[in-house]
Coordinates of N, CA and C and ligand atoms in Angstrom, one line a residue:
X1 N 0.8 -1.2 0.0 CA 0.0 0.0 0.0 C 0.9 1.3 0.0
X2 N 0.5 2.2 -0.8 CA 1.3 3.5 -0.8 C 1.0 4.2 0.5
X3 N 2.0 4.9 1.0 CA 1.9 5.6 2.3 C 2.3 7.0 2.1
X4 N 1.6 7.9 2.8 CA 1.9 9.3 2.9 C 1.7 9.9 4.2
X5 N 2.6 10.7 4.7 CA 2.5 11.4 6.0 C 1.5 12.6 5.9
X6 N 0.7 12.7 6.9 CA -0.2 13.9 7.0 C 0.3 14.7 8.3
X7 N 0.9 15.8 8.0 CA 1.4 16.7 9.1 C 0.3 17.6 9.7
X8 N -0.2 17.2 10.9 CA -1.3 18.0 11.5 C -1.4 17.6 12.9
X9 N -2.0 18.6 13.7 CA -2.3 18.2 15.1 C -3.8 18.0 15.3
X10 N -4.5 17.9 14.2 CA -6.0 17.8 14.3 C -6.3 16.3 14.0
X11 N -6.7 15.6 15.0 CA -7.0 14.1 14.9 C -8.3 13.9 14.1
X12 N -9.2 14.9 14.1 CA -10.5 14.7 13.3 C -10.2 14.7 11.8
X13 N -9.2 15.6 11.4 CA -8.8 15.6 10.0 C -8.2 14.3 9.6
X14 N -7.4 13.7 10.5 CA -6.7 12.5 10.2 C -7.7 11.4 10.0
X15 N -8.7 11.3 10.9 CA -9.7 10.2 10.8 C -10.5 10.3 9.5
X16 N -10.8 11.6 9.1 CA -11.6 11.7 7.8 C -10.7 11.3 6.6
X17 N -9.5 11.8 6.6 CA -8.6 11.5 5.5 C -8.3 10.0 5.3
X18 N -8.1 9.4 6.5 CA -7.8 7.9 6.5 C -8.9 7.1 5.9
X19 N -10.2 7.5 6.3 CA -11.3 6.7 5.8 C -11.5 7.0 4.3
X20 N -11.2 8.2 3.9 CA -11.4 8.5 2.5 C -10.3 7.8 1.6
X21 N -9.1 7.7 2.2 CA -7.9 7.2 1.5 C -7.9 5.7 1.3
X22 N -8.6 4.9 2.2 CA -8.6 3.5 2.2 C -8.9 2.9 0.8
X23 N -10.1 3.3 0.2 CA -10.4 2.6 -1.1 C -9.5 3.0 -2.2
X24 N -8.7 4.0 -2.0 CA -7.7 4.4 -3.1 C -6.4 3.6 -2.9
X25 N -6.3 2.8 -1.8 CA -5.1 2.0 -1.5 C -4.0 2.9 -1.0
X26 N -4.3 4.1 -0.4 CA -3.3 5.0 0.1 C -3.4 5.0 1.6
X27 N -2.3 4.7 2.3 CA -2.3 4.7 3.8 C -1.8 6.1 4.3
X28 N -2.7 6.7 5.1 CA -2.3 8.0 5.7 C -1.6 7.8 7.1
X29 N -0.4 8.2 7.2 CA 0.4 8.1 8.4 C 0.4 9.4 9.1
X30 N -0.1 9.4 10.4 CA -0.2 10.7 11.1 C 1.1 11.2 11.6
X31 N 1.5 12.4 11.2 CA 2.7 13.0 11.8 C 2.2 14.1 12.6
X32 N 2.2 13.9 14.0 CA 1.6 14.9 14.9 C 2.6 16.0 15.2
X33 N 2.7 16.9 14.3 CA 3.7 18.0 14.5 C 3.1 19.3 14.1
X34 N 3.6 20.4 14.6 CA 3.1 21.7 14.3 C 4.0 22.5 13.3
X35 N 3.4 23.4 12.6 CA 4.2 24.4 11.8 C 3.5 25.7 11.9
X36 N 4.3 26.8 11.7 CA 3.7 28.1 11.9 C 2.6 28.3 10.8
X37 N 1.4 28.7 11.3 CA 0.3 29.0 10.4 C 0.2 30.5 10.2
X38 N 0.5 30.9 9.0 CA 0.5 32.3 8.7 C -0.9 32.8 8.7
X39 N -1.1 34.1 9.3 CA -2.4 34.7 9.3 C -2.5 35.5 8.0
X40 N -2.9 34.9 6.9 CA -3.0 35.6 5.7 C -4.4 35.4 5.0
X41 N -4.7 36.1 3.9 CA -6.0 36.1 3.4 C -6.5 34.9 2.6
X42 N -5.7 34.0 2.3 CA -6.2 32.8 1.5 C -5.6 31.5 2.1
X43 N -6.4 30.5 1.9 CA -6.0 29.2 2.4 C -4.7 28.7 1.6
X44 N -4.7 29.1 0.3 CA -3.6 28.6 -0.6 C -2.3 29.2 -0.1
X45 N -2.3 30.4 0.4 CA -1.1 31.1 0.9 C -0.6 30.3 2.2
X46 N -1.6 30.0 3.0 CA -1.2 29.3 4.3 C -0.6 28.0 3.9
X47 N -1.2 27.3 3.0 CA -0.7 25.9 2.6 C 0.7 26.0 1.9
X48 N 0.9 27.0 1.0 CA 2.2 27.1 0.3 C 3.3 27.4 1.4
X49 N 3.0 28.3 2.4 CA 4.0 28.6 3.4 C 4.2 27.3 4.3
X50 N 3.2 26.6 4.6 CA 3.4 25.4 5.4 C 4.3 24.4 4.7
X51 N 4.0 24.2 3.4 CA 4.9 23.3 2.6 C 6.3 23.7 2.6
X52 N 6.5 25.0 2.4 CA 7.9 25.6 2.4 C 8.6 25.3 3.7
X53 N 7.9 25.5 4.8 CA 8.4 25.3 6.1 C 8.8 23.8 6.4
X54 N 7.8 23.0 6.0 CA 8.0 21.5 6.3 C 9.0 20.8 5.4
X55 N 9.2 21.3 4.2 CA 10.0 20.7 3.2 C 11.4 20.3 3.7
X56 N 12.0 21.2 4.5 CA 13.4 21.0 5.0 C 13.4 20.2 6.3
X57 N 12.2 20.0 6.8 CA 12.2 19.3 8.2 C 11.6 17.9 8.2
X58 N 10.8 17.6 7.2 CA 10.1 16.3 7.1 C 10.5 15.6 5.8
X59 N 10.6 14.3 5.9 CA 10.8 13.5 4.6 C 9.6 13.5 3.7
X60 N 9.8 13.6 2.4 CA 8.7 13.5 1.4 C 8.4 12.1 1.2
X61 N 7.2 11.7 0.8 CA 6.1 12.6 0.5 C 5.3 12.9 1.8
X62 N 4.7 14.1 1.9 CA 3.8 14.4 3.0 C 2.7 15.4 2.5
X63 N 1.7 15.5 3.3 CA 0.6 16.5 3.0 C 0.4 17.4 4.2
X64 N -0.1 18.6 3.9 CA -0.7 19.4 5.0 C -2.1 19.9 4.5
X65 N -2.9 20.3 5.3 CA -4.2 20.8 4.9 C -4.6 22.0 5.7
X66 N -5.2 23.0 5.0 CA -5.8 24.1 5.7 C -7.2 24.3 5.3
X67 N -8.1 24.7 6.2 CA -9.5 24.8 5.9 C -10.1 25.9 6.7
X68 N -11.3 26.3 6.3 CA -12.0 27.3 7.1 C -13.4 27.5 6.7
X69 N -14.1 28.2 7.6 CA -15.6 28.4 7.4 C -15.7 29.9 6.9
X70 N -16.4 30.0 5.8 CA -16.6 31.3 5.1 C -18.1 31.7 5.2
X71 N -18.4 32.7 6.1 CA -19.8 33.1 6.3 C -20.1 34.2 5.3
X72 N -21.2 34.0 4.5 CA -21.5 35.0 3.4 C -21.8 36.4 4.0
X73 N -22.6 36.5 5.0 CA -23.0 37.8 5.5 C -21.9 38.5 6.3
X74 N -20.8 37.7 6.6 CA -19.6 38.3 7.2 C -18.5 38.5 6.1
X75 N -18.9 38.5 4.9 CA -17.9 38.7 3.8 C -16.8 37.7 3.8
X76 N -17.2 36.4 4.2 CA -16.2 35.3 4.1 C -15.4 35.1 5.4
X77 N -15.7 36.0 6.4 CA -15.1 35.8 7.7 C -15.7 34.6 8.4
X78 N -15.0 33.7 9.2 CA -13.6 33.9 9.6 C -12.6 33.3 8.5
X79 N -13.0 32.5 7.5 CA -12.2 32.1 6.5 C -10.8 31.5 7.0
X80 N -9.7 32.0 6.5 CA -8.4 31.5 6.9 C -8.1 31.7 8.3
X81 N -8.9 32.5 9.0 CA -8.7 32.8 10.4 C -9.6 31.9 11.3
X82 N -10.1 30.9 10.7 CA -11.1 30.0 11.5 C -10.5 29.4 12.7
X83 N -9.3 28.9 12.6 CA -8.7 28.2 13.8 C -8.6 29.2 14.9
X84 N -8.1 30.4 14.7 CA -8.0 31.4 15.7 C -9.3 31.8 16.3
X85 N -10.3 32.0 15.4 CA -11.7 32.4 15.9 C -12.3 31.3 16.7
X86 N -12.1 30.0 16.3 CA -12.6 28.9 17.0 C -12.0 28.9 18.4
X87 N -10.7 29.1 18.5 CA -10.0 29.1 19.8 C -10.4 30.2 20.7
X88 N -10.7 31.4 20.1 CA -10.9 32.6 20.9 C -12.4 32.8 21.2
X89 N -13.3 33.0 20.2 CA -14.7 33.2 20.5 C -15.6 32.0 20.4
X90 N -15.0 31.0 19.6 CA -15.7 29.7 19.5 C -17.1 29.8 18.8
X91 N -17.8 28.7 18.9 CA -19.1 28.5 18.2 C -20.0 29.6 18.7
X92 N -20.1 29.9 20.0 CA -21.0 30.9 20.6 C -20.7 32.2 20.0
X93 N -19.4 32.6 19.8 CA -19.0 33.8 19.3 C -19.5 34.0 17.8
X94 N -19.3 33.0 17.1 CA -19.7 33.0 15.6 C -21.2 33.2 15.6
X95 N -22.0 32.5 16.5 CA -23.4 32.6 16.4 C -23.9 34.0 16.8
X96 N -23.1 34.8 17.6 CA -23.4 36.2 17.9 C -23.2 37.1 16.7
X97 N -22.3 36.7 15.8 CA -22.0 37.5 14.6 C -22.8 37.2 13.4
X98 N -23.2 35.9 13.3 CA -23.9 35.5 12.1 C -25.3 34.9 12.5
X99 N -26.3 35.4 11.7 CA -27.7 34.9 12.0 C -27.9 33.4 11.6
X100 N -28.7 32.7 12.3 CA -29.1 31.4 11.9 C -29.7 31.4 10.5
X101 N -29.4 30.5 9.7 CA -30.0 30.5 8.3 C -29.1 31.2 7.3
X102 N -28.1 31.9 7.7 CA -27.2 32.6 6.8 C -26.3 31.6 6.0
X103 N -26.1 31.9 4.7 CA -25.3 31.0 3.9 C -23.8 31.0 4.3
X104 N -23.2 29.8 4.2 CA -21.8 29.7 4.6 C -21.2 28.6 3.8
X105 N -19.9 28.5 3.7 CA -19.3 27.4 3.0 C -18.0 27.0 3.7
X106 N -17.7 25.7 3.7 CA -16.4 25.3 4.2 C -15.5 25.1 2.9
X107 N -14.2 25.5 3.1 CA -13.2 25.3 2.0 C -12.1 24.5 2.6
X108 N -11.4 23.7 1.8 CA -10.3 22.9 2.2 C -9.2 23.0 1.1
X109 N -8.0 23.2 1.5 CA -6.9 23.1 0.5 C -5.8 22.1 1.1
X110 N -5.6 21.0 0.3 CA -4.5 20.1 0.7 C -3.3 20.4 -0.2
X111 N -2.1 20.5 0.5 CA -0.9 20.7 -0.2 C -0.1 19.4 0.0
X112 N 0.5 19.0 -1.2 CA 1.3 17.8 -1.1 C 2.7 18.1 -1.6
X113 N 3.7 17.6 -0.8 CA 5.1 17.7 -1.2 C 5.6 16.3 -1.7
X114 N 5.6 16.2 -2.9 CA 6.1 14.9 -3.6 C 6.2 15.3 -5.1
X115 N 7.4 15.1 -5.7 CA 7.6 15.5 -7.0 C 7.2 17.0 -7.2
X116 N 7.7 17.8 -6.3 CA 7.3 19.3 -6.3 C 6.1 19.5 -5.4
X117 N 5.5 20.6 -5.5 CA 4.4 20.9 -4.6 C 3.1 21.0 -5.4
X118 N 2.0 20.4 -4.9 CA 0.8 20.4 -5.6 C -0.3 20.7 -4.7
X119 N -1.3 21.5 -5.1 CA -2.5 21.9 -4.3 C -3.8 21.3 -4.8
X120 N -4.7 20.9 -3.9 CA -5.9 20.3 -4.3 C -7.0 21.0 -3.4
X121 N -8.1 21.4 -4.1 CA -9.1 22.2 -3.4 C -10.5 21.6 -3.3
X122 N -11.3 21.9 -2.3 CA -12.7 21.4 -2.2 C -13.5 22.4 -1.4
X123 N -14.8 22.4 -1.7 CA -15.7 23.3 -0.9 C -17.1 22.7 -0.8
X124 N -17.8 23.1 0.2 CA -19.2 22.7 0.3 C -20.1 23.9 0.8
X125 N -21.2 24.0 0.3 CA -22.1 25.1 0.6 C -23.2 24.6 1.7
X126 N -23.5 25.5 2.7 CA -24.5 25.1 3.6 C -25.0 26.4 4.3
X127 N -25.6 26.2 5.5 CA -26.1 27.4 6.3 C -25.7 27.2 7.7
X128 N -25.6 28.4 8.4 CA -25.3 28.4 9.8 C -26.5 28.1 10.6
X129 N -26.4 27.3 11.6 CA -27.6 26.9 12.4 C -27.2 26.8 13.8
X130 N -28.3 26.7 14.7 CA -28.0 26.5 16.1 C -27.3 25.1 16.3
X131 N -26.4 24.9 17.2 CA -25.7 23.7 17.3 C -26.5 22.4 17.5
X132 N -26.2 21.4 16.6 CA -26.8 20.1 16.7 C -25.8 19.0 16.5
X133 N -25.8 18.0 17.3 CA -24.9 16.8 17.1 C -23.6 17.0 17.8
X134 N -23.0 15.8 18.1 CA -21.8 15.8 18.9 C -20.6 15.2 18.1
X135 N -20.8 14.9 16.9 CA -19.8 14.3 16.1 C -18.8 15.3 15.5
X136 N -17.7 14.9 14.9 CA -16.8 15.8 14.2 C -16.0 16.6 15.1
X137 N -15.7 17.8 14.6 CA -14.9 18.8 15.4 C -15.2 20.2 14.9
X138 N -14.5 21.2 15.6 CA -14.7 22.6 15.2 C -16.1 23.0 15.0
X139 N -16.4 23.6 13.9 CA -17.7 24.2 13.6 C -18.7 23.2 13.1
X140 N -18.4 21.9 13.1 CA -19.4 20.9 12.6 C -20.8 21.1 13.1
X141 N -21.0 21.3 14.5 CA -22.4 21.3 15.0 C -23.2 22.5 14.4
X142 N -22.6 23.6 13.9 CA -23.4 24.7 13.5 C -23.4 24.8 11.9
X143 N -22.9 23.8 11.2 CA -22.9 23.9 9.8 C -23.9 22.9 9.3
X144 N -25.0 23.4 8.6 CA -26.0 22.5 8.2 C -26.0 22.3 6.7
X145 N -26.1 21.0 6.3 CA -26.1 20.7 4.9 C -27.4 19.8 4.7
X146 N -28.3 20.3 3.9 CA -29.6 19.5 3.6 C -30.2 19.0 4.9
X147 N -30.5 19.9 5.8 CA -31.2 19.6 7.1 C -30.4 18.8 8.1
X148 N -29.2 18.5 7.9 CA -28.4 17.7 8.8 C -27.1 18.5 9.1
X149 N -26.7 18.7 10.3 CA -25.4 19.3 10.6 C -24.3 18.3 10.4
X150 N -23.1 18.9 10.2 CA -21.9 18.0 10.1 C -21.7 17.2 11.4
X151 N -22.1 17.9 12.5 CA -22.0 17.3 13.8 C -22.9 16.1 14.0
X152 N -24.0 16.0 13.2 CA -24.9 14.9 13.3 C -24.6 13.8 12.3
X153 N -23.5 14.0 11.5 CA -23.1 12.9 10.5 C -22.0 12.0 11.1
X154 N -22.0 10.8 10.6 CA -20.9 9.9 10.8 C -19.7 10.4 9.9
X155 N -18.5 10.0 10.2 CA -17.4 10.3 9.4 C -17.7 9.9 7.9
X156 N -18.3 8.7 7.8 CA -18.5 8.2 6.4 C -19.5 9.1 5.7
X157 N -20.6 9.6 6.4 CA -21.5 10.5 5.8 C -20.9 11.8 5.4
X158 N -20.1 12.4 6.3 CA -19.4 13.7 6.1 C -18.5 13.5 4.9
X159 N -17.9 12.3 4.8 CA -16.9 12.0 3.8 C -17.5 11.9 2.4
X160 N -18.8 11.8 2.3 CA -19.4 11.8 0.9 C -19.6 13.1 0.3
X161 N -19.5 14.2 1.2 CA -19.9 15.5 0.6 C -19.1 16.7 1.1
X162 N -18.2 16.5 2.1 CA -17.6 17.7 2.7 C -16.5 18.3 1.8
X163 N -16.1 19.5 2.2 CA -15.0 20.2 1.5 C -13.7 19.4 1.5
X164 N -13.4 18.8 2.7 CA -12.2 18.0 2.8 C -12.3 16.7 2.0
X165 N -13.5 16.1 1.9 CA -13.6 14.9 1.1 C -13.4 15.2 -0.4
X166 N -13.7 16.4 -0.8 CA -13.5 16.8 -2.2 C -12.1 17.1 -2.5
X167 N -11.4 17.8 -1.6 CA -10.0 18.1 -1.9 C -9.2 16.8 -1.8
X168 N -9.6 15.9 -0.8 CA -9.0 14.6 -0.6 C -9.2 13.7 -1.9
X169 N -10.4 13.7 -2.4 CA -10.7 12.9 -3.6 C -9.8 13.3 -4.8
X170 N -9.6 14.6 -5.0 CA -8.7 14.9 -6.1 C -7.2 14.6 -5.8
X171 N -6.9 14.8 -4.5 CA -5.5 14.5 -4.1 C -5.3 13.0 -4.3
X172 N -6.2 12.2 -3.8 CA -6.1 10.7 -3.8 C -6.1 10.1 -5.2
X173 N -6.9 10.7 -6.1 CA -6.9 10.2 -7.5 C -5.5 10.4 -8.1
X174 N -4.9 11.6 -7.8 CA -3.6 11.9 -8.3 C -2.5 11.0 -7.6
X175 N -2.6 10.9 -6.2 CA -1.6 10.1 -5.5 C -1.6 8.7 -5.8
X176 N -2.8 8.1 -6.1 CA -2.8 6.6 -6.3 C -2.1 6.3 -7.6
X177 N -1.9 7.3 -8.5 CA -1.2 7.0 -9.7 C 0.3 7.3 -9.6
X178 N 0.6 8.3 -8.8 CA 2.0 8.9 -8.7 C 2.8 8.3 -7.6
X179 N 2.2 8.1 -6.4 CA 3.1 7.8 -5.2 C 3.6 6.3 -5.3
Ligands
IMP201 P1 -6.9 24.8 10.3 O1 -7.2 24.2 8.9 O2 -6.1 23.9 11.1 O3 -6.3 26.2 10.2 O4 -8.2 24.9 11.1 C1 -9.3 25.5 10.5 C2 -10.4 25.7 11.5 O5 -11.6 25.7 10.7 C3 -10.6 24.5 12.5 O6 -10.0 24.8 13.7 C4 -12.1 24.4 12.6 O7 -12.5 25.2 13.6 C5 -12.6 24.9 11.3 N1 -12.8 23.8 10.4 C6 -12.1 23.4 9.3 N2 -12.6 22.3 8.7 C7 -13.7 22.0 9.5 C8 -14.6 20.9 9.5 O8 -14.5 20.0 8.6 N3 -15.5 20.9 10.4 C9 -15.6 21.8 11.4 N4 -14.8 22.8 11.5 C10 -13.8 22.9 10.5

């Protein structure tokens, strides 16, 4: 089985990627390490900087992933600042800023260091809602997709439609031929 390291401190992301990667014959090996996450305006920039930082410190091939919640009536905020916003004001804070029912989307960018650097993107549209469900991580309980929040879904259900499952699908299609 082909193997690739996933550098992240988020166990929820690893669980999702692992489940998604299995049918592609790709084994995701968790590398529980941190890298400086630039506070910049696009996920792509965050990922490119993470790849540049990790390239000299970790053996190839490896991947990093950056994601965020983009709320339409907040002009895309918190977007690339989602991790900081989650840590500081959390779900309750976002619900004070954004009305229930407002449109939002999750975006994910996977960066892969192998045969150079490659980026893979995915997104999913939904609405902000009052918290429901105890599954997943981060903003999952307040992100509703077709009457179900991500927090109410199993990993397998979330993996059929989420932003990360889409960036992962294009990464894995490429990886299973190249790695
Ligand atoms: P980062 O990708 O590590 O910068 O984290 C992005 C932040 O966005 C996380 O801390 C979560 O709060 C949020 N986020 C990203 N993807 C998801 C997801 O799939 N579910 C819920 N929250 C997410």
